[in-house]
Structure formats: C-alpha cells, structure tokens
Amino acid sequence: MYGKASVRDAEWWAWHGERSDQALNSQTEHKKTVVAGASRIMVAPRERWRPVHDWQITAPLRLNPPRNGYPHAVVDYAQHTVDIARRNVAEGGRPFATVIVRDGEILAESPNLVAQTHDPTAHAEILAIREACTRLGTEHLVGATIYVLAHPCPMCLGALYYCSPDEVVFLTTREAYEPHYVDDRRYFELSTFYDEMSRPWQERRLPMSHDPREDAVDVYRFWQERNGGERRVVDAPWSEG
C-alpha cells in the first residue's frame, strides 16, 4: 500500500519522523523520502510489495489525529480512484478507474483501457476484478470493497454481482458526468441501457435469434453429472434471500 501526503504533512513528518519511524518499524519495512518539498511515504509489509504497472500511482494518505502518541495514516482509496482516472485521461485514456481493497490492502487497481487496447471489454472494473481474482486464486471477492469512479455500466455491474464483494462504492453518477462525457453506441444510449437489458430478447435493439439445439442442453446435463448431480457452483457464495 502506497501513500502520499501534503506539504504540511511533510513538515509534520520532518519534526516527528523519528518517533513515527519507531512506530512504523514495529510493524513494517518502510521507506520515507521528501521530494520537492512534499512528503512521499511508502509503507507496506515487504511480502506485500508487488510490481507497479506504468499507469499505477501512489495512493494518497490522510493523517488522522495521533493514536497512542503516533500519527494514524489512512489511505484515501476514493481519492486514489480519482487520481488513477485523471492520469488515464491525461495519457489518452477514458475517464474511469477501479480500486479493489480488502483488509486494508489494495488487491488490484486499473483504469479503463478500452482506448489503449481497442478491447471493448477492457473496462476498469473488469480488469481490476480479473487481476484481484487471479492474484487470490478465486472468483469470489468476499470481504472486499470495490471503489469505482462512476456508477457501473450493465456489463461491469454484472461482473460486480458475480464476484460478490462486500460493497461497491461509486464516486459519481451518469447524470453528474453526462454534460462532459457521453458513451452511447449503436444499440443503446447509456441513459436507457439498463432498461434495454431488462427487455425480452425479442424486443432488444441488438438483433438476436434463438436456434434451439438439444445438444446445447446436453452440455449442462454433462456438467451436472460431472459435479455429482449438483446444479450450483459448489463454492459460490449463495444468496441468503
């Protein structure tokens, strides 16, 4: 987990760095540098350090009132999400970003990379979910909080439902950003996209046809047989409703 503080914070650390170092050393390996008058504090257990992609940036820290005589630094994950999206725009990408956090650790983060990759599925939520699940070796993100810049599109909303986080925090809405950004396509306008998804397939704007094949159903029967007669994915966190 990485963080950056303000110039005022830099002055605080300059005066209190020795005591703070003692507190931090008791729990983590750490480094502290002062760059261009601002403090950049990097704190992370050594075993949690990992390579940083070229689009990744440090997460901002806010210093809460001292606890037990020492400063209590808290990562502002929401602001980190905004910072990733802003940098992505500056580099020619689109204005979206996602940060996935569990137990105070950033598991994965990503901007929207559709413009860079020409992959229409390379939304920030999809990429971050893939990275987090691959890292953990599971498709379930139970216990995680996922920060997204804007309320997710139907594709990403579906992915968020599938990975089962504890909470999704979105920082703006389509209504708020629509005066500045529109992403309508051939078969939908974003303002009516959710309604489009809820229609029967025969009524959707996307041309669809049903070509019934019994062999297609046999694939599911085969899956059920291979799983001891169970229809559900065994380790999935089921709804209690």
mmCIF file with all atom_site columns, N, CA, C and O in Angstrom, residues 169-200:
data_model
loop_
_atom_site.group_PDB
_atom_site.id
_atom_site.type_symbol
_atom_site.label_atom_id
_atom_site.label_alt_id
_atom_site.label_comp_id
_atom_site.label_asym_id
_atom_site.label_entity_id
_atom_site.label_seq_id
_atom_site.pdbx_PDB_ins_code
_atom_site.Cartn_x
_atom_site.Cartn_y
_atom_site.Cartn_z
_atom_site.occupancy
_atom_site.B_iso_or_equiv
_atom_site.pdbx_formal_charge
_atom_site.auth_seq_id
_atom_site.auth_comp_id
_atom_site.auth_asym_id
_atom_site.auth_atom_id
_atom_site.pdbx_PDB_model_num
ATOM 1   N N  . VAL A 1 169 ? -18.420 1.041  -3.925  1.00 0.00 ? 169 VAL A N  1
ATOM 2   C CA . VAL A 1 169 ? -18.530 2.476  -3.669  1.00 0.00 ? 169 VAL A CA 1
ATOM 3   C C  . VAL A 1 169 ? -18.311 3.215  -4.984  1.00 0.00 ? 169 VAL A C  1
ATOM 4   O O  . VAL A 1 169 ? -17.243 3.103  -5.588  1.00 0.00 ? 169 VAL A O  1
ATOM 5   N N  . PHE A 1 170 ? -19.338 3.942  -5.465  1.00 0.00 ? 170 PHE A N  1
ATOM 6   C CA . PHE A 1 170 ? -19.167 4.722  -6.697  1.00 0.00 ? 170 PHE A CA 1
ATOM 7   C C  . PHE A 1 170 ? -19.131 6.198  -6.345  1.00 0.00 ? 170 PHE A C  1
ATOM 8   O O  . PHE A 1 170 ? -19.799 6.649  -5.419  1.00 0.00 ? 170 PHE A O  1
ATOM 9   N N  . LEU A 1 171 ? -18.298 6.951  -7.071  1.00 0.00 ? 171 LEU A N  1
ATOM 10  C CA . LEU A 1 171 ? -17.961 8.312  -6.685  1.00 0.00 ? 171 LEU A CA 1
ATOM 11  C C  . LEU A 1 171 ? -18.707 9.382  -7.474  1.00 0.00 ? 171 LEU A C  1
ATOM 12  O O  . LEU A 1 171 ? -18.661 10.549 -7.107  1.00 0.00 ? 171 LEU A O  1
ATOM 13  N N  . THR A 1 172 ? -19.362 8.997  -8.571  1.00 0.00 ? 172 THR A N  1
ATOM 14  C CA . THR A 1 172 ? -20.195 9.944  -9.304  1.00 0.00 ? 172 THR A CA 1
ATOM 15  C C  . THR A 1 172 ? -21.250 9.156  -10.075 1.00 0.00 ? 172 THR A C  1
ATOM 16  O O  . THR A 1 172 ? -21.215 7.916  -10.115 1.00 0.00 ? 172 THR A O  1
ATOM 17  N N  . THR A 1 173 ? -22.180 9.861  -10.670 1.00 0.00 ? 173 THR A N  1
ATOM 18  C CA . THR A 1 173 ? -23.271 9.232  -11.402 1.00 0.00 ? 173 THR A CA 1
ATOM 19  C C  . THR A 1 173 ? -23.267 9.666  -12.856 1.00 0.00 ? 173 THR A C  1
ATOM 20  O O  . THR A 1 173 ? -22.639 10.671 -13.221 1.00 0.00 ? 173 THR A O  1
ATOM 21  N N  . ARG A 1 174 ? -23.980 8.917  -13.676 1.00 0.00 ? 174 ARG A N  1
ATOM 22  C CA . ARG A 1 174 ? -24.078 9.287  -15.092 1.00 0.00 ? 174 ARG A CA 1
ATOM 23  C C  . ARG A 1 174 ? -24.693 10.670 -15.241 1.00 0.00 ? 174 ARG A C  1
ATOM 24  O O  . ARG A 1 174 ? -24.255 11.473 -16.077 1.00 0.00 ? 174 ARG A O  1
ATOM 25  N N  . GLU A 1 175 ? -25.707 10.981 -14.423 1.00 0.00 ? 175 GLU A N  1
ATOM 26  C CA . GLU A 1 175 ? -26.356 12.287 -14.529 1.00 0.00 ? 175 GLU A CA 1
ATOM 27  C C  . GLU A 1 175 ? -25.372 13.423 -14.253 1.00 0.00 ? 175 GLU A C  1
ATOM 28  O O  . GLU A 1 175 ? -25.448 14.488 -14.864 1.00 0.00 ? 175 GLU A O  1
ATOM 29  N N  . ALA A 1 176 ? -24.428 13.188 -13.338 1.00 0.00 ? 176 ALA A N  1
ATOM 30  C CA . ALA A 1 176 ? -23.467 14.232 -12.992 1.00 0.00 ? 176 ALA A CA 1
ATOM 31  C C  . ALA A 1 176 ? -22.409 14.424 -14.065 1.00 0.00 ? 176 ALA A C  1
ATOM 32  O O  . ALA A 1 176 ? -21.996 15.555 -14.350 1.00 0.00 ? 176 ALA A O  1
ATOM 33  N N  . TYR A 1 177 ? -21.954 13.318 -14.677 1.00 0.00 ? 177 TYR A N  1
ATOM 34  C CA . TYR A 1 177 ? -20.860 13.471 -15.651 1.00 0.00 ? 177 TYR A CA 1
ATOM 35  C C  . TYR A 1 177 ? -21.341 13.607 -17.093 1.00 0.00 ? 177 TYR A C  1
ATOM 36  O O  . TYR A 1 177 ? -20.565 13.959 -17.987 1.00 0.00 ? 177 TYR A O  1
ATOM 37  N N  . GLU A 1 178 ? -22.633 13.377 -17.363 1.00 0.00 ? 178 GLU A N  1
ATOM 38  C CA . GLU A 1 178 ? -23.128 13.399 -18.739 1.00 0.00 ? 178 GLU A CA 1
ATOM 39  C C  . GLU A 1 178 ? -22.868 14.713 -19.476 1.00 0.00 ? 178 GLU A C  1
ATOM 40  O O  . GLU A 1 178 ? -22.598 14.701 -20.691 1.00 0.00 ? 178 GLU A O  1
ATOM 41  N N  . PRO A 1 179 ? -22.887 15.883 -18.815 1.00 0.00 ? 179 PRO A N  1
ATOM 42  C CA . PRO A 1 179 ? -22.562 17.117 -19.551 1.00 0.00 ? 179 PRO A CA 1
ATOM 43  C C  . PRO A 1 179 ? -21.134 17.149 -20.095 1.00 0.00 ? 179 PRO A C  1
ATOM 44  O O  . PRO A 1 179 ? -20.819 17.971 -20.958 1.00 0.00 ? 179 PRO A O  1
ATOM 45  N N  . HIS A 1 180 ? -20.286 16.235 -19.628 1.00 0.00 ? 180 HIS A N  1
ATOM 46  C CA . HIS A 1 180 ? -18.877 16.253 -20.009 1.00 0.00 ? 180 HIS A CA 1
ATOM 47  C C  . HIS A 1 180 ? -18.431 14.996 -20.763 1.00 0.00 ? 180 HIS A C  1
ATOM 48  O O  . HIS A 1 180 ? -17.375 15.010 -21.392 1.00 0.00 ? 180 HIS A O  1
ATOM 49  N N  . TYR A 1 181 ? -19.231 13.920 -20.695 1.00 0.00 ? 181 TYR A N  1
ATOM 50  C CA . TYR A 1 181 ? -18.805 12.657 -21.318 1.00 0.00 ? 181 TYR A CA 1
ATOM 51  C C  . TYR A 1 181 ? -20.037 11.830 -21.678 1.00 0.00 ? 181 TYR A C  1
ATOM 52  O O  . TYR A 1 181 ? -20.919 11.632 -20.840 1.00 0.00 ? 181 TYR A O  1
ATOM 53  N N  . VAL A 1 182 ? -20.091 11.365 -22.918 1.00 0.00 ? 182 VAL A N  1
ATOM 54  C CA . VAL A 1 182 ? -21.188 10.509 -23.384 1.00 0.00 ? 182 VAL A CA 1
ATOM 55  C C  . VAL A 1 182 ? -20.578 9.315  -24.109 1.00 0.00 ? 182 VAL A C  1
ATOM 56  O O  . VAL A 1 182 ? -19.644 9.470  -24.904 1.00 0.00 ? 182 VAL A O  1
ATOM 57  N N  . ASP A 1 183 ? -21.108 8.122  -23.850 1.00 0.00 ? 183 ASP A N  1
ATOM 58  C CA . ASP A 1 183 ? -20.543 6.905  -24.448 1.00 0.00 ? 183 ASP A CA 1
ATOM 59  C C  . ASP A 1 183 ? -21.641 6.039  -25.070 1.00 0.00 ? 183 ASP A C  1
ATOM 60  O O  . ASP A 1 183 ? -21.669 4.830  -24.897 1.00 0.00 ? 183 ASP A O  1
ATOM 61  N N  . ASP A 1 184 ? -22.566 6.673  -25.794 1.00 0.00 ? 184 ASP A N  1
ATOM 62  C CA . ASP A 1 184 ? -23.631 5.926  -26.456 1.00 0.00 ? 184 ASP A CA 1
ATOM 63  C C  . ASP A 1 184 ? -23.062 5.112  -27.621 1.00 0.00 ? 184 ASP A C  1
ATOM 64  O O  . ASP A 1 184 ? -22.042 5.481  -28.208 1.00 0.00 ? 184 ASP A O  1
ATOM 65  N N  . ARG A 1 185 ? -23.747 4.028  -27.959 1.00 0.00 ? 185 ARG A N  1
ATOM 66  C CA . ARG A 1 185 ? -23.294 3.148  -29.033 1.00 0.00 ? 185 ARG A CA 1
ATOM 67  C C  . ARG A 1 185 ? -24.442 2.807  -29.987 1.00 0.00 ? 185 ARG A C  1
ATOM 68  O O  . ARG A 1 185 ? -25.542 3.310  -29.868 1.00 0.00 ? 185 ARG A O  1
ATOM 69  N N  . ARG A 1 186 ? -24.174 1.886  -30.886 1.00 0.00 ? 186 ARG A N  1
ATOM 70  C CA . ARG A 1 186 ? -25.121 1.562  -31.948 1.00 0.00 ? 186 ARG A CA 1
ATOM 71  C C  . ARG A 1 186 ? -26.469 1.091  -31.405 1.00 0.00 ? 186 ARG A C  1
ATOM 72  O O  . ARG A 1 186 ? -27.518 1.464  -31.937 1.00 0.00 ? 186 ARG A O  1
ATOM 73  N N  . TYR A 1 187 ? -26.435 0.293  -30.351 1.00 0.00 ? 187 TYR A N  1
ATOM 74  C CA . TYR A 1 187 ? -27.673 -0.329 -29.878 1.00 0.00 ? 187 TYR A CA 1
ATOM 75  C C  . TYR A 1 187 ? -28.152 0.199  -28.531 1.00 0.00 ? 187 TYR A C  1
ATOM 76  O O  . TYR A 1 187 ? -29.072 -0.359 -27.938 1.00 0.00 ? 187 TYR A O  1
ATOM 77  N N  . PHE A 1 188 ? -27.523 1.249  -28.024 1.00 0.00 ? 188 PHE A N  1
ATOM 78  C CA . PHE A 1 188 ? -28.002 1.781  -26.748 1.00 0.00 ? 188 PHE A CA 1
ATOM 79  C C  . PHE A 1 188 ? -27.538 3.216  -26.555 1.00 0.00 ? 188 PHE A C  1
ATOM 80  O O  . PHE A 1 188 ? -26.570 3.663  -27.155 1.00 0.00 ? 188 PHE A O  1
ATOM 81  N N  . GLU A 1 189 ? -28.275 3.926  -25.715 1.00 0.00 ? 189 GLU A N  1
ATOM 82  C CA . GLU A 1 189 ? -27.826 5.168  -25.112 1.00 0.00 ? 189 GLU A CA 1
ATOM 83  C C  . GLU A 1 189 ? -27.627 4.840  -23.635 1.00 0.00 ? 189 GLU A C  1
ATOM 84  O O  . GLU A 1 189 ? -28.419 4.103  -23.048 1.00 0.00 ? 189 GLU A O  1
ATOM 85  N N  . LEU A 1 190 ? -26.579 5.359  -23.048 1.00 0.00 ? 190 LEU A N  1
ATOM 86  C CA . LEU A 1 190 ? -26.272 4.979  -21.673 1.00 0.00 ? 190 LEU A CA 1
ATOM 87  C C  . LEU A 1 190 ? -27.425 5.287  -20.727 1.00 0.00 ? 190 LEU A C  1
ATOM 88  O O  . LEU A 1 190 ? -27.663 4.566  -19.757 1.00 0.00 ? 190 LEU A O  1
ATOM 89  N N  . SER A 1 191 ? -28.193 6.321  -21.034 1.00 0.00 ? 191 SER A N  1
ATOM 90  C CA . SER A 1 191 ? -29.302 6.707  -20.160 1.00 0.00 ? 191 SER A CA 1
ATOM 91  C C  . SER A 1 191 ? -30.418 5.672  -20.145 1.00 0.00 ? 191 SER A C  1
ATOM 92  O O  . SER A 1 191 ? -31.231 5.639  -19.219 1.00 0.00 ? 191 SER A O  1
ATOM 93  N N  . THR A 1 192 ? -30.482 4.810  -21.180 1.00 0.00 ? 192 THR A N  1
ATOM 94  C CA . THR A 1 192 ? -31.543 3.790  -21.238 1.00 0.00 ? 192 THR A CA 1
ATOM 95  C C  . THR A 1 192 ? -30.978 2.371  -21.279 1.00 0.00 ? 192 THR A C  1
ATOM 96  O O  . THR A 1 192 ? -31.724 1.419  -21.521 1.00 0.00 ? 192 THR A O  1
ATOM 97  N N  . PHE A 1 193 ? -29.670 2.225  -21.017 1.00 0.00 ? 193 PHE A N  1
ATOM 98  C CA . PHE A 1 193 ? -29.006 0.929  -21.167 1.00 0.00 ? 193 PHE A CA 1
ATOM 99  C C  . PHE A 1 193 ? -29.599 -0.120 -20.221 1.00 0.00 ? 193 PHE A C  1
ATOM 100 O O  . PHE A 1 193 ? -29.825 -1.273 -20.583 1.00 0.00 ? 193 PHE A O  1
ATOM 101 N N  . TYR A 1 194 ? -29.854 0.267  -18.978 1.00 0.00 ? 194 TYR A N  1
ATOM 102 C CA . TYR A 1 194 ? -30.378 -0.691 -18.012 1.00 0.00 ? 194 TYR A CA 1
ATOM 103 C C  . TYR A 1 194 ? -31.773 -1.159 -18.415 1.00 0.00 ? 194 TYR A C  1
ATOM 104 O O  . TYR A 1 194 ? -32.114 -2.340 -18.274 1.00 0.00 ? 194 TYR A O  1
ATOM 105 N N  . ASP A 1 195 ? -32.593 -0.262 -18.939 1.00 0.00 ? 195 ASP A N  1
ATOM 106 C CA . ASP A 1 195 ? -33.914 -0.653 -19.427 1.00 0.00 ? 195 ASP A CA 1
ATOM 107 C C  . ASP A 1 195 ? -33.786 -1.625 -20.595 1.00 0.00 ? 195 ASP A C  1
ATOM 108 O O  . ASP A 1 195 ? -34.565 -2.583 -20.708 1.00 0.00 ? 195 ASP A O  1
ATOM 109 N N  . GLU A 1 196 ? -32.826 -1.388 -21.464 1.00 0.00 ? 196 GLU A N  1
ATOM 110 C CA . GLU A 1 196 ? -32.609 -2.267 -22.613 1.00 0.00 ? 196 GLU A CA 1
ATOM 111 C C  . GLU A 1 196 ? -32.293 -3.690 -22.155 1.00 0.00 ? 196 GLU A C  1
ATOM 112 O O  . GLU A 1 196 ? -32.781 -4.667 -22.715 1.00 0.00 ? 196 GLU A O  1
ATOM 113 N N  . MET A 1 197 ? -31.498 -3.825 -21.129 1.00 0.00 ? 197 MET A N  1
ATOM 114 C CA . MET A 1 197 ? -31.120 -5.156 -20.618 1.00 0.00 ? 197 MET A CA 1
ATOM 115 C C  . MET A 1 197 ? -32.318 -5.923 -20.074 1.00 0.00 ? 197 MET A C  1
ATOM 116 O O  . MET A 1 197 ? -32.355 -7.159 -20.125 1.00 0.00 ? 197 MET A O  1
ATOM 117 N N  . SER A 1 198 ? -33.287 -5.215 -19.529 1.00 0.00 ? 198 SER A N  1
ATOM 118 C CA . SER A 1 198 ? -34.421 -5.871 -18.877 1.00 0.00 ? 198 SER A CA 1
ATOM 119 C C  . SER A 1 198 ? -35.511 -6.322 -19.860 1.00 0.00 ? 198 SER A C  1
ATOM 120 O O  . SER A 1 198 ? -36.431 -7.039 -19.471 1.00 0.00 ? 198 SER A O  1
ATOM 121 N N  . ARG A 1 199 ? -35.405 -5.930 -21.110 1.00 0.00 ? 199 ARG A N  1
ATOM 122 C CA . ARG A 1 199 ? -36.428 -6.306 -22.084 1.00 0.00 ? 199 ARG A CA 1
ATOM 123 C C  . ARG A 1 199 ? -36.290 -7.765 -22.500 1.00 0.00 ? 199 ARG A C  1
ATOM 124 O O  . ARG A 1 199 ? -35.187 -8.325 -22.484 1.00 0.00 ? 199 ARG A O  1
ATOM 125 N N  . PRO A 1 200 ? -37.388 -8.413 -22.919 1.00 0.00 ? 200 PRO A N  1
ATOM 126 C CA . PRO A 1 200 ? -37.274 -9.747 -23.525 1.00 0.00 ? 200 PRO A CA 1
ATOM 127 C C  . PRO A 1 200 ? -36.353 -9.696 -24.733 1.00 0.00 ? 200 PRO A C  1
ATOM 128 O O  . PRO A 1 200 ? -36.286 -8.669 -25.426 1.00 0.00 ? 200 PRO A O  1
#
